PDB file of C-alpha atoms in Angstrom:
ATOM      1  CA  ASP A 750       0.000   0.000   0.000  1.00 69.00           C
ATOM      2  CA  GLN A 751       1.728   3.122  -1.282  1.00 77.00           C
ATOM      3  CA  GLN A 752       0.856   5.864   1.190  1.00 89.00           C
ATOM      4  CA  VAL A 753       2.911   8.498  -0.628  1.00 93.00           C
ATOM      5  CA  LYS A 754       2.604   8.646  -4.393  1.00 93.00           C
ATOM      6  CA  GLN A 755       4.374  10.575  -7.093  1.00 94.00           C
ATOM      7  CA  ASN A 756       2.392   9.835 -10.204  1.00 90.00           C
ATOM      8  CA  SER A 757       4.842  11.351 -12.692  1.00 93.00           C
ATOM      9  CA  PRO A 758       7.937   9.172 -13.042  1.00 92.00           C
ATOM     10  CA  SER A 759       9.618  11.858 -15.116  1.00 94.00           C
ATOM     11  CA  LEU A 760       9.304  15.509 -16.051  1.00 95.00           C
ATOM     12  CA  SER A 761      11.072  17.586 -18.671  1.00 96.00           C
ATOM     13  CA  VAL A 762      11.350  21.366 -18.333  1.00 95.00           C
ATOM     14  CA  GLN A 763      13.268  24.016 -20.211  1.00 95.00           C
ATOM     15  CA  GLU A 764      15.950  25.995 -18.459  1.00 95.00           C
ATOM     16  CA  GLY A 765      14.514  29.149 -16.940  1.00 95.00           C
ATOM     17  CA  ARG A 766      10.958  27.861 -16.750  1.00 96.00           C
ATOM     18  CA  ILE A 767       9.047  26.628 -13.715  1.00 97.00           C
ATOM     19  CA  SER A 768       9.231  22.988 -12.664  1.00 97.00           C
ATOM     20  CA  ILE A 769       6.284  21.624 -10.693  1.00 97.00           C
ATOM     21  CA  LEU A 770       6.624  18.249  -9.021  1.00 97.00           C
ATOM     22  CA  ASN A 771       3.570  16.708  -7.412  1.00 97.00           C
ATOM     23  CA  CYS A 772       3.005  14.328  -4.539  1.00 97.00           C
ATOM     24  CA  ASP A 773      -0.159  12.813  -3.067  1.00 96.00           C
ATOM     25  CA  TYR A 774      -0.595  11.019   0.224  1.00 96.00           C
ATOM     26  CA  THR A 775      -3.347   8.894   1.711  1.00 94.00           C
ATOM     27  CA  ASN A 776      -2.565   8.819   5.432  1.00 91.00           C
ATOM     28  CA  SER A 777      -4.413  11.697   7.109  1.00 92.00           C
ATOM     29  CA  MET A 778      -2.139  11.380  10.149  1.00 90.00           C
ATOM     30  CA  PHE A 779       0.877  12.650   8.203  1.00 92.00           C
ATOM     31  CA  ASP A 780       1.727  16.119   9.453  1.00 90.00           C
ATOM     32  CA  TYR A 781       5.268  16.795   8.267  1.00 92.00           C
ATOM     33  CA  PHE A 782       6.477  16.641   4.688  1.00 94.00           C
ATOM     34  CA  LEU A 783       9.880  16.838   3.059  1.00 94.00           C
ATOM     35  CA  TRP A 784      11.467  16.853  -0.369  1.00 96.00           C
ATOM     36  CA  TYR A 785      14.774  15.162  -1.076  1.00 96.00           C
ATOM     37  CA  LYS A 786      16.907  15.414  -4.180  1.00 96.00           C
ATOM     38  CA  LYS A 787      19.078  12.592  -5.484  1.00 94.00           C
ATOM     39  CA  TYR A 788      21.852  12.699  -8.054  1.00 93.00           C
ATOM     40  CA  PRO A 789      23.151   9.459  -9.608  1.00 88.00           C
ATOM     41  CA  ALA A 790      25.759   7.674  -7.482  1.00 83.00           C
ATOM     42  CA  GLU A 791      24.924   9.851  -4.475  1.00 89.00           C
ATOM     43  CA  GLY A 792      22.563   9.537  -1.543  1.00 92.00           C
ATOM     44  CA  PRO A 793      19.450  11.734  -1.328  1.00 94.00           C
ATOM     45  CA  THR A 794      19.956  15.171   0.193  1.00 93.00           C
ATOM     46  CA  PHE A 795      17.368  17.195   2.088  1.00 93.00           C
ATOM     47  CA  LEU A 796      15.885  20.055   0.073  1.00 95.00           C
ATOM     48  CA  ILE A 797      12.923  21.635   1.842  1.00 95.00           C
ATOM     49  CA  SER A 798      10.191  20.731   4.330  1.00 94.00           C
ATOM     50  CA  ILE A 799       6.782  21.902   5.484  1.00 95.00           C
ATOM     51  CA  SER A 800       4.668  21.332   8.558  1.00 93.00           C
ATOM     52  CA  SER A 801       0.933  20.769   8.275  1.00 92.00           C
ATOM     53  CA  ILE A 802       0.292  24.011  10.150  1.00 93.00           C
ATOM     54  CA  LYS A 803       1.529  25.874   7.063  1.00 93.00           C
ATOM     55  CA  ASP A 804       0.415  25.806   3.457  1.00 94.00           C
ATOM     56  CA  LYS A 805       3.589  27.223   1.930  1.00 96.00           C
ATOM     57  CA  ASN A 806       7.301  27.260   2.622  1.00 95.00           C
ATOM     58  CA  GLU A 807       9.892  28.990   0.500  1.00 96.00           C
ATOM     59  CA  ASP A 808      13.662  28.669   0.283  1.00 95.00           C
ATOM     60  CA  GLY A 809      15.304  30.531  -2.559  1.00 96.00           C
ATOM     61  CA  ARG A 810      14.206  29.025  -5.873  1.00 97.00           C
ATOM     62  CA  PHE A 811      12.289  26.244  -4.120  1.00 97.00           C
ATOM     63  CA  THR A 812       8.756  26.515  -2.775  1.00 97.00           C
ATOM     64  CA  VAL A 813       6.645  23.744  -1.334  1.00 97.00           C
ATOM     65  CA  PHE A 814       2.858  24.030  -1.225  1.00 97.00           C
ATOM     66  CA  LEU A 815       0.614  21.879   0.941  1.00 97.00           C
ATOM     67  CA  ASN A 816      -3.103  21.321   0.377  1.00 96.00           C
ATOM     68  CA  LYS A 817      -4.259  19.290   3.377  1.00 95.00           C
ATOM     69  CA  SER A 818      -7.850  18.879   2.241  1.00 95.00           C
ATOM     70  CA  ALA A 819      -6.661  17.355  -1.030  1.00 96.00           C
ATOM     71  CA  LYS A 820      -3.777  15.488   0.639  1.00 96.00           C
ATOM     72  CA  HIS A 821      -1.488  16.956  -1.978  1.00 97.00           C
ATOM     73  CA  LEU A 822       1.822  18.750  -1.957  1.00 96.00           C
ATOM     74  CA  SER A 823       3.899  20.204  -4.719  1.00 97.00           C
ATOM     75  CA  LEU A 824       7.432  21.464  -5.183  1.00 97.00           C
ATOM     76  CA  HIS A 825       7.983  24.484  -7.416  1.00 97.00           C
ATOM     77  CA  ILE A 826      11.421  25.315  -8.780  1.00 97.00           C
ATOM     78  CA  VAL A 827      11.740  28.755 -10.320  1.00 96.00           C
ATOM     79  CA  PRO A 828      13.718  29.307 -12.451  1.00 96.00           C
ATOM     80  CA  SER A 829      14.794  25.791 -13.345  1.00 96.00           C
ATOM     81  CA  GLN A 830      18.501  25.247 -13.941  1.00 96.00           C
ATOM     82  CA  PRO A 831      20.444  22.396 -15.542  1.00 95.00           C
ATOM     83  CA  GLY A 832      21.869  21.473 -12.144  1.00 95.00           C
ATOM     84  CA  ASP A 833      18.346  20.741 -10.951  1.00 96.00           C
ATOM     85  CA  SER A 834      18.300  17.597 -13.075  1.00 96.00           C
ATOM     86  CA  ALA A 835      17.939  14.826 -10.509  1.00 96.00           C
ATOM     87  CA  VAL A 836      15.395  12.473  -8.977  1.00 95.00           C
ATOM     88  CA  TYR A 837      13.117  14.163  -6.448  1.00 97.00           C
ATOM     89  CA  PHE A 838      11.483  12.212  -3.623  1.00 96.00           C
ATOM     90  CA  CYS A 839       8.726  13.505  -1.413  1.00 96.00           C
ATOM     91  CA  ALA A 840       8.441  12.055   2.076  1.00 94.00           C
ATOM     92  CA  ALA A 841       5.944  12.259   4.915  1.00 93.00           C
ATOM     93  CA  MET A 842       5.681  11.384   8.564  1.00 89.00           C
ATOM     94  CA  ASP A 843       3.277  11.338  11.477  1.00 85.00           C
ATOM     95  CA  THR A 844       5.185  13.221  14.165  1.00 80.00           C
ATOM     96  CA  GLY A 845       2.734  12.055  16.830  1.00 75.00           C
ATOM     97  CA  THR A 846       3.569   8.402  16.565  1.00 68.00           C
ATOM     98  CA  ALA A 847       6.959   9.458  15.281  1.00 58.00           C
ATOM     99  CA  SER A 848       9.268   6.912  14.051  1.00 61.00           C
ATOM    100  CA  LYS A 849       9.788   6.992  10.366  1.00 79.00           C
ATOM    101  CA  LEU A 850       9.611   8.745   7.040  1.00 87.00           C
ATOM    102  CA  THR A 851       7.542   7.256   4.237  1.00 90.00           C
ATOM    103  CA  PHE A 852       8.947   8.085   0.814  1.00 93.00           C
ATOM    104  CA  GLY A 853       7.279   8.413  -2.552  1.00 93.00           C
ATOM    105  CA  THR A 854       8.423   6.669  -5.723  1.00 92.00           C
ATOM    106  CA  GLY A 855      10.359   9.622  -7.095  1.00 94.00           C
ATOM    107  CA  THR A 856      10.169  11.925 -10.119  1.00 95.00           C
ATOM    108  CA  ARG A 857      13.106  12.315 -12.465  1.00 95.00           C
ATOM    109  CA  LEU A 858      13.468  15.938 -13.530  1.00 96.00           C
TER     110      LEU A 858
ATOM    111  CA  ASP B1090      29.497  18.412   7.304  1.00 68.00           C
ATOM    112  CA  VAL B1091      27.787  15.227   8.312  1.00 67.00           C
ATOM    113  CA  LYS B1092      29.408  12.201   6.796  1.00 89.00           C
ATOM    114  CA  VAL B1093      27.663   8.866   6.417  1.00 94.00           C
ATOM    115  CA  THR B1094      29.991   6.268   4.960  1.00 95.00           C
ATOM    116  CA  GLN B1095      28.911   2.974   3.459  1.00 95.00           C
ATOM    117  CA  SER B1096      31.696   0.431   3.248  1.00 87.00           C
ATOM    118  CA  SER B1097      31.175  -0.672  -0.353  1.00 90.00           C
ATOM    119  CA  ARG B1098      29.945   1.119  -3.458  1.00 92.00           C
ATOM    120  CA  TYR B1099      29.308  -2.111  -5.373  1.00 94.00           C
ATOM    121  CA  LEU B1100      28.915  -5.690  -4.185  1.00 95.00           C
ATOM    122  CA  VAL B1101      28.297  -8.900  -6.092  1.00 97.00           C
ATOM    123  CA  LYS B1102      27.232 -11.931  -4.094  1.00 96.00           C
ATOM    124  CA  ARG B1103      25.875 -15.382  -4.801  1.00 97.00           C
ATOM    125  CA  THR B1104      22.475 -16.712  -3.774  1.00 97.00           C
ATOM    126  CA  GLY B1105      22.584 -18.119  -0.253  1.00 96.00           C
ATOM    127  CA  GLU B1106      25.606 -16.143   0.888  1.00 96.00           C
ATOM    128  CA  LYS B1107      25.518 -14.150   4.113  1.00 96.00           C
ATOM    129  CA  VAL B1108      26.041 -10.484   3.314  1.00 96.00           C
ATOM    130  CA  PHE B1109      27.089  -7.652   5.601  1.00 96.00           C
ATOM    131  CA  LEU B1110      26.540  -4.009   4.674  1.00 97.00           C
ATOM    132  CA  GLU B1111      28.304  -1.583   6.945  1.00 96.00           C
ATOM    133  CA  CYS B1112      27.459   2.046   7.676  1.00 96.00           C
ATOM    134  CA  VAL B1113      29.341   4.542   9.822  1.00 97.00           C
ATOM    135  CA  GLN B1114      28.358   8.113  10.697  1.00 95.00           C
ATOM    136  CA  ASP B1115      30.635  10.703  12.247  1.00 93.00           C
ATOM    137  CA  MET B1116      28.171  13.146  13.819  1.00 88.00           C
ATOM    138  CA  ASP B1117      27.107  11.318  16.965  1.00 90.00           C
ATOM    139  CA  HIS B1118      23.559  10.891  15.658  1.00 90.00           C
ATOM    140  CA  GLU B1119      21.187   8.815  17.738  1.00 90.00           C
ATOM    141  CA  ASN B1120      19.075   7.585  14.841  1.00 90.00           C
ATOM    142  CA  MET B1121      20.183   5.363  11.997  1.00 93.00           C
ATOM    143  CA  PHE B1122      18.212   3.824   9.155  1.00 94.00           C
ATOM    144  CA  TRP B1123      18.545   1.326   6.302  1.00 96.00           C
ATOM    145  CA  TYR B1124      16.511   1.853   3.129  1.00 96.00           C
ATOM    146  CA  ARG B1125      16.484   0.130  -0.226  1.00 96.00           C
ATOM    147  CA  GLN B1126      15.760   1.934  -3.471  1.00 94.00           C
ATOM    148  CA  ASP B1127      14.145   0.124  -6.385  1.00 92.00           C
ATOM    149  CA  PRO B1128      12.841   1.555  -9.676  1.00 87.00           C
ATOM    150  CA  GLY B1129       9.182   2.452  -9.427  1.00 85.00           C
ATOM    151  CA  LEU B1130       9.079   1.720  -5.699  1.00 89.00           C
ATOM    152  CA  GLY B1131      11.033   4.637  -4.267  1.00 90.00           C
ATOM    153  CA  LEU B1132      12.810   4.292  -0.934  1.00 93.00           C
ATOM    154  CA  ARG B1133      11.493   1.651   1.423  1.00 93.00           C
ATOM    155  CA  LEU B1134      12.534   1.384   5.064  1.00 93.00           C
ATOM    156  CA  ILE B1135      14.055  -1.941   6.123  1.00 96.00           C
ATOM    157  CA  TYR B1136      15.146  -1.338   9.727  1.00 95.00           C
ATOM    158  CA  PHE B1137      15.974   1.585  11.974  1.00 92.00           C
ATOM    159  CA  SER B1138      17.581   2.195  15.336  1.00 93.00           C
ATOM    160  CA  TYR B1139      17.162   4.985  17.875  1.00 89.00           C
ATOM    161  CA  ASP B1140      19.962   3.955  20.173  1.00 89.00           C
ATOM    162  CA  VAL B1141      22.758   1.499  20.630  1.00 90.00           C
ATOM    163  CA  LYS B1142      21.498  -2.086  20.752  1.00 87.00           C
ATOM    164  CA  MET B1143      17.996  -0.938  19.834  1.00 88.00           C
ATOM    165  CA  LYS B1144      16.321  -1.811  16.562  1.00 92.00           C
ATOM    166  CA  GLU B1145      12.878  -1.588  15.061  1.00 91.00           C
ATOM    167  CA  LYS B1146      11.400  -3.125  11.932  1.00 92.00           C
ATOM    168  CA  GLY B1147      10.548  -0.910   9.039  1.00 91.00           C
ATOM    169  CA  ASP B1148       8.185  -1.684   6.190  1.00 89.00           C
ATOM    170  CA  ILE B1149      10.115  -4.555   4.584  1.00 94.00           C
ATOM    171  CA  PRO B1150      12.252  -6.321   7.228  1.00 96.00           C
ATOM    172  CA  GLU B1151      11.808  -9.859   5.911  1.00 96.00           C
ATOM    173  CA  GLY B1152      15.098 -11.493   4.995  1.00 96.00           C
ATOM    174  CA  TYR B1153      17.159  -8.860   6.818  1.00 97.00           C
ATOM    175  CA  SER B1154      18.571  -8.280  10.275  1.00 97.00           C
ATOM    176  CA  VAL B1155      20.594  -5.438  11.777  1.00 96.00           C
ATOM    177  CA  SER B1156      23.200  -4.826  14.422  1.00 96.00           C
ATOM    178  CA  ARG B1157      24.058  -1.666  16.322  1.00 95.00           C
ATOM    179  CA  GLU B1158      26.789  -2.363  18.853  1.00 93.00           C
ATOM    180  CA  LYS B1159      28.249   1.147  18.709  1.00 94.00           C
ATOM    181  CA  LYS B1160      26.480   4.461  18.262  1.00 94.00           C
ATOM    182  CA  GLU B1161      28.313   5.337  15.063  1.00 95.00           C
ATOM    183  CA  ARG B1162      27.894   2.003  13.293  1.00 96.00           C
ATOM    184  CA  PHE B1163      24.782   0.319  11.913  1.00 96.00           C
ATOM    185  CA  SER B1164      25.082  -2.940  10.011  1.00 96.00           C
ATOM    186  CA  LEU B1165      22.555  -4.569   7.708  1.00 97.00           C
ATOM    187  CA  ILE B1166      22.753  -8.338   7.397  1.00 97.00           C
ATOM    188  CA  LEU B1167      21.272 -10.505   4.691  1.00 97.00           C
ATOM    189  CA  GLU B1168      21.234 -13.936   6.302  1.00 94.00           C
ATOM    190  CA  SER B1169      20.865 -15.834   3.030  1.00 96.00           C
ATOM    191  CA  ALA B1170      20.966 -13.555   0.011  1.00 96.00           C
ATOM    192  CA  SER B1171      18.351 -14.018  -2.680  1.00 97.00           C
ATOM    193  CA  THR B1172      18.025 -12.518  -6.151  1.00 97.00           C
ATOM    194  CA  ASN B1173      15.086 -10.348  -5.078  1.00 96.00           C
ATOM    195  CA  GLN B1174      17.438  -8.580  -2.707  1.00 97.00           C
ATOM    196  CA  THR B1175      19.363  -7.122  -5.619  1.00 97.00           C
ATOM    197  CA  SER B1176      18.948  -3.409  -4.999  1.00 96.00           C
ATOM    198  CA  MET B1177      20.525  -0.083  -4.037  1.00 95.00           C
ATOM    199  CA  TYR B1178      20.900   0.038  -0.249  1.00 97.00           C
ATOM    200  CA  LEU B1179      21.019   3.415   1.448  1.00 96.00           C
ATOM    201  CA  CYS B1180      22.031   4.099   5.027  1.00 96.00           C
ATOM    202  CA  ALA B1181      20.988   7.299   6.797  1.00 94.00           C
ATOM    203  CA  SER B1182      21.437   8.961  10.160  1.00 93.00           C
ATOM    204  CA  SER B1183      19.765  11.849  11.971  1.00 89.00           C
ATOM    205  CA  THR B1184      19.367  13.649  15.250  1.00 82.00           C
ATOM    206  CA  ARG B1185      15.833  14.619  14.326  1.00 71.00           C
ATOM    207  CA  ARG B1186      13.825  11.789  12.903  1.00 61.00           C
ATOM    208  CA  GLU B1187      12.599  13.712   9.906  1.00 69.00           C
ATOM    209  CA  LYS B1188      15.816  15.177   8.549  1.00 83.00           C
ATOM    210  CA  LEU B1189      17.986  12.347   7.355  1.00 89.00           C
ATOM    211  CA  PHE B1190      21.542  12.416   6.088  1.00 92.00           C
ATOM    212  CA  PHE B1191      22.216   9.648   3.590  1.00 94.00           C
ATOM    213  CA  GLY B1192      25.308   7.756   2.534  1.00 95.00           C
ATOM    214  CA  SER B1193      26.152   7.288  -1.148  1.00 94.00           C
ATOM    215  CA  GLY B1194      24.606   3.841  -1.276  1.00 95.00           C
ATOM    216  CA  THR B1195      25.707   0.276  -1.968  1.00 96.00           C
ATOM    217  CA  GLN B1196      24.552  -1.356  -5.195  1.00 95.00           C
ATOM    218  CA  LEU B1197      24.156  -5.029  -4.346  1.00 96.00           C
ATOM    219  CA  SER B1198      23.775  -7.651  -7.045  1.00 97.00           C
ATOM    220  CA  VAL B1199      22.815 -11.178  -6.007  1.00 97.00           C
ATOM    221  CA  LEU B1200      23.447 -13.751  -8.718  1.00 96.00           C
TER     222      LEU B1200
END
């Protein structure tokens, strides 16, 4: 049962344009969400996060939006750069019961 | 910078062999994790540990065990390797459970 889903396995965007990566989740207990970025032959690195008490968090070119009613989050990259080419994973956790992150399947940008 | 080091970048093993994957972190993190990454399945948690000698099962623990005798070291053990355990294995550590620092991964092939 995939609780965190990224329905687009890949995405192609021109340099300078906006990249929008989407993520859906099914567990209503998830209250903290993260995006990780992974280059080939390297481990994933933390990119940006958002708590369920917010609907937007911004860090430079990266913005994450959270729509709790739709159980949907998205990562916007503006403007997109060649160095952004990587696999992006969204992840979620229930901070109440704690323990672990659940990752999505990834989107290759 | 946090450094999480996995002992091997590539491993090739035969079916039935006992396999040890080693992970060491240098930042005195309490929490350590083992994930595997497979195409179309993302990262799936195998085991994790919040303290020395403590371990908890993740989502796919079958066929695996772990050992954490020292705070900085977390080992993943495949008792009898099978072909369906061919995968990229990623170790991670953290002080906060949500922000993980990953190693570069070990690509394991079981023939």
